[in-house]
PDB file of C-alpha atoms in Angstrom:
ATOM      1  CA  GLU A  28      -0.470  12.300  17.046  1.00  0.00           C
ATOM      2  CA  LYS A  29      -2.771  10.781  14.412  1.00  0.00           C
ATOM      3  CA  ALA A  30      -0.289   8.202  13.045  1.00  0.00           C
ATOM      4  CA  SER A  31      -2.161   5.193  14.421  1.00  0.00           C
ATOM      5  CA  GLU A  32      -5.463   6.446  13.017  1.00  0.00           C
ATOM      6  CA  ALA A  33      -3.873   7.126   9.609  1.00  0.00           C
ATOM      7  CA  ALA A  34      -2.224   3.687   9.509  1.00  0.00           C
ATOM      8  CA  LYS A  35      -5.585   2.018  10.158  1.00  0.00           C
ATOM      9  CA  ALA A  36      -7.337   4.118   7.504  1.00  0.00           C
ATOM     10  CA  LEU A  37      -4.628   3.384   4.931  1.00  0.00           C
ATOM     11  CA  LYS A  38      -4.542  -0.302   5.872  1.00  0.00           C
ATOM     12  CA  ILE A  39      -0.833  -0.210   6.631  1.00  0.00           C
ATOM     13  CA  THR A  40      -0.910  -1.707  10.091  1.00  0.00           C
ATOM     14  CA  ALA A  41       1.192  -4.822  10.601  1.00  0.00           C
ATOM     15  CA  LYS A  42      -1.960  -6.982  10.741  1.00  0.00           C
ATOM     16  CA  ASP A  43      -3.340  -5.446   7.538  1.00  0.00           C
ATOM     17  CA  LEU A  44      -0.100  -6.048   5.661  1.00  0.00           C
ATOM     18  CA  LEU A  45       0.022  -9.640   6.901  1.00  0.00           C
ATOM     19  CA  ASP A  46      -3.635 -10.273   6.006  1.00  0.00           C
ATOM     20  CA  LEU A  47      -3.040  -8.852   2.523  1.00  0.00           C
ATOM     21  CA  GLY A  48      -0.023 -11.100   2.035  1.00  0.00           C
ATOM     22  CA  LEU A  49       2.285  -8.140   1.583  1.00  0.00           C
ATOM     23  CA  VAL A  50       4.574  -9.255   4.408  1.00  0.00           C
ATOM     24  CA  ASP A  51       5.551 -12.797   5.335  1.00  0.00           C
ATOM     25  CA  GLU A  52       5.504 -12.404   9.096  1.00  0.00           C
ATOM     26  CA  VAL A  53       5.089  -9.826  11.831  1.00  0.00           C
ATOM     27  CA  ILE A  54       7.679 -10.005  14.582  1.00  0.00           C
ATOM     28  CA  PRO A  55       6.154  -8.942  17.884  1.00  0.00           C
ATOM     29  CA  GLU A  56       8.012  -6.228  19.747  1.00  0.00           C
ATOM     30  CA  PRO A  57       8.839  -6.453  23.430  1.00  0.00           C
ATOM     31  CA  PRO A  58       6.728  -4.230  25.694  1.00  0.00           C
ATOM     32  CA  GLY A  59       7.743  -0.606  25.178  1.00  0.00           C
ATOM     33  CA  GLY A  60       9.155  -1.202  21.698  1.00  0.00           C
ATOM     34  CA  ALA A  61      12.122  -2.926  20.091  1.00  0.00           C
ATOM     35  CA  HIS A  62      14.570  -0.324  21.409  1.00  0.00           C
ATOM     36  CA  THR A  63      13.800  -1.287  25.009  1.00  0.00           C
ATOM     37  CA  ASP A  64      15.116  -4.851  24.695  1.00  0.00           C
ATOM     38  CA  LYS A  65      17.604  -5.185  21.868  1.00  0.00           C
ATOM     39  CA  THR A  66      18.646  -8.708  22.852  1.00  0.00           C
ATOM     40  CA  THR A  67      15.094 -10.049  22.706  1.00  0.00           C
ATOM     41  CA  ILE A  68      14.275  -8.362  19.415  1.00  0.00           C
ATOM     42  CA  ALA A  69      17.561  -9.513  17.867  1.00  0.00           C
ATOM     43  CA  HIS A  70      16.735 -13.083  18.891  1.00  0.00           C
ATOM     44  CA  SER A  71      13.216 -12.742  17.475  1.00  0.00           C
ATOM     45  CA  VAL A  72      14.543 -11.401  14.164  1.00  0.00           C
ATOM     46  CA  LYS A  73      17.117 -14.204  13.984  1.00  0.00           C
ATOM     47  CA  GLU A  74      14.419 -16.839  14.541  1.00  0.00           C
ATOM     48  CA  ALA A  75      12.167 -15.274  11.892  1.00  0.00           C
ATOM     49  CA  ILE A  76      14.997 -15.226   9.357  1.00  0.00           C
ATOM     50  CA  GLU A  77      15.861 -18.846  10.135  1.00  0.00           C
ATOM     51  CA  ARG A  78      12.200 -19.895   9.677  1.00  0.00           C
ATOM     52  CA  SER A  79      11.981 -18.069   6.361  1.00  0.00           C
ATOM     53  CA  LEU A  80      15.248 -19.481   5.074  1.00  0.00           C
ATOM     54  CA  LYS A  81      14.267 -23.018   6.056  1.00  0.00           C
ATOM     55  CA  GLN A  82      10.983 -22.680   4.165  1.00  0.00           C
ATOM     56  CA  LEU A  83      12.588 -21.039   1.121  1.00  0.00           C
ATOM     57  CA  MET A  84      15.412 -23.563   0.955  1.00  0.00           C
ATOM     58  CA  SER A  85      12.879 -26.387   0.759  1.00  0.00           C
ATOM     59  CA  LEU A  86      11.622 -25.033  -2.576  1.00  0.00           C
ATOM     60  CA  LYS A  87      13.044 -25.902  -5.964  1.00  0.00           C
ATOM     61  CA  GLY A  88      14.492 -22.987  -7.935  1.00  0.00           C
ATOM     62  CA  GLU A  89      11.587 -22.667 -10.357  1.00  0.00           C
ATOM     63  CA  ASP A  90       9.009 -22.927  -7.568  1.00  0.00           C
ATOM     64  CA  LEU A  91      10.798 -20.243  -5.589  1.00  0.00           C
ATOM     65  CA  LYS A  92      10.940 -17.920  -8.598  1.00  0.00           C
ATOM     66  CA  LYS A  93       7.239 -18.460  -9.312  1.00  0.00           C
ATOM     67  CA  GLN A  94       6.272 -17.869  -5.673  1.00  0.00           C
ATOM     68  CA  ARG A  95       8.224 -14.602  -5.507  1.00  0.00           C
ATOM     69  CA  LYS A  96       6.963 -13.456  -8.911  1.00  0.00           C
ATOM     70  CA  ASP A  97       3.352 -14.148  -7.901  1.00  0.00           C
ATOM     71  CA  LYS A  98       3.812 -12.367  -4.597  1.00  0.00           C
ATOM     72  CA  PHE A  99       5.223  -9.198  -6.161  1.00  0.00           C
ATOM     73  CA  ARG A 100       2.680  -9.288  -8.966  1.00  0.00           C
ATOM     74  CA  ASN A 101      -0.130  -9.370  -6.377  1.00  0.00           C
ATOM     75  CA  TYR A 102       1.120  -6.229  -4.620  1.00  0.00           C
ATOM     76  CA  GLY A 103      -0.677  -3.999  -7.114  1.00  0.00           C
ATOM     77  CA  ALA A 104      -3.946  -5.868  -6.613  1.00  0.00           C
ATOM     78  CA  HIS A 105      -4.313  -4.281  -3.179  1.00  0.00           C
ATOM     79  CA  LEU A 106      -4.023  -0.699  -4.371  1.00  0.00           C
ATOM     80  CA  GLY A 107      -6.960   1.506  -5.183  1.00  0.00           C
TER      81      GLY A 107
END
């Protein structure tokens, strides 16, 4: 009943997590939720994975490791 309100207060909405850099992308759901149109959501997930892989594959090994390390290291900066 109060889940939406709690998510906003805790800053765990999809937009908050994206703005904080804690997630790479938010995949929009079809109207009514992902369960209402499995084909559309599967296609959206596939496209998001392909975009991410294309971007990640363009990085050199050391750059990729540094990017991931920095990202995970920054997670704690948003707590408290």
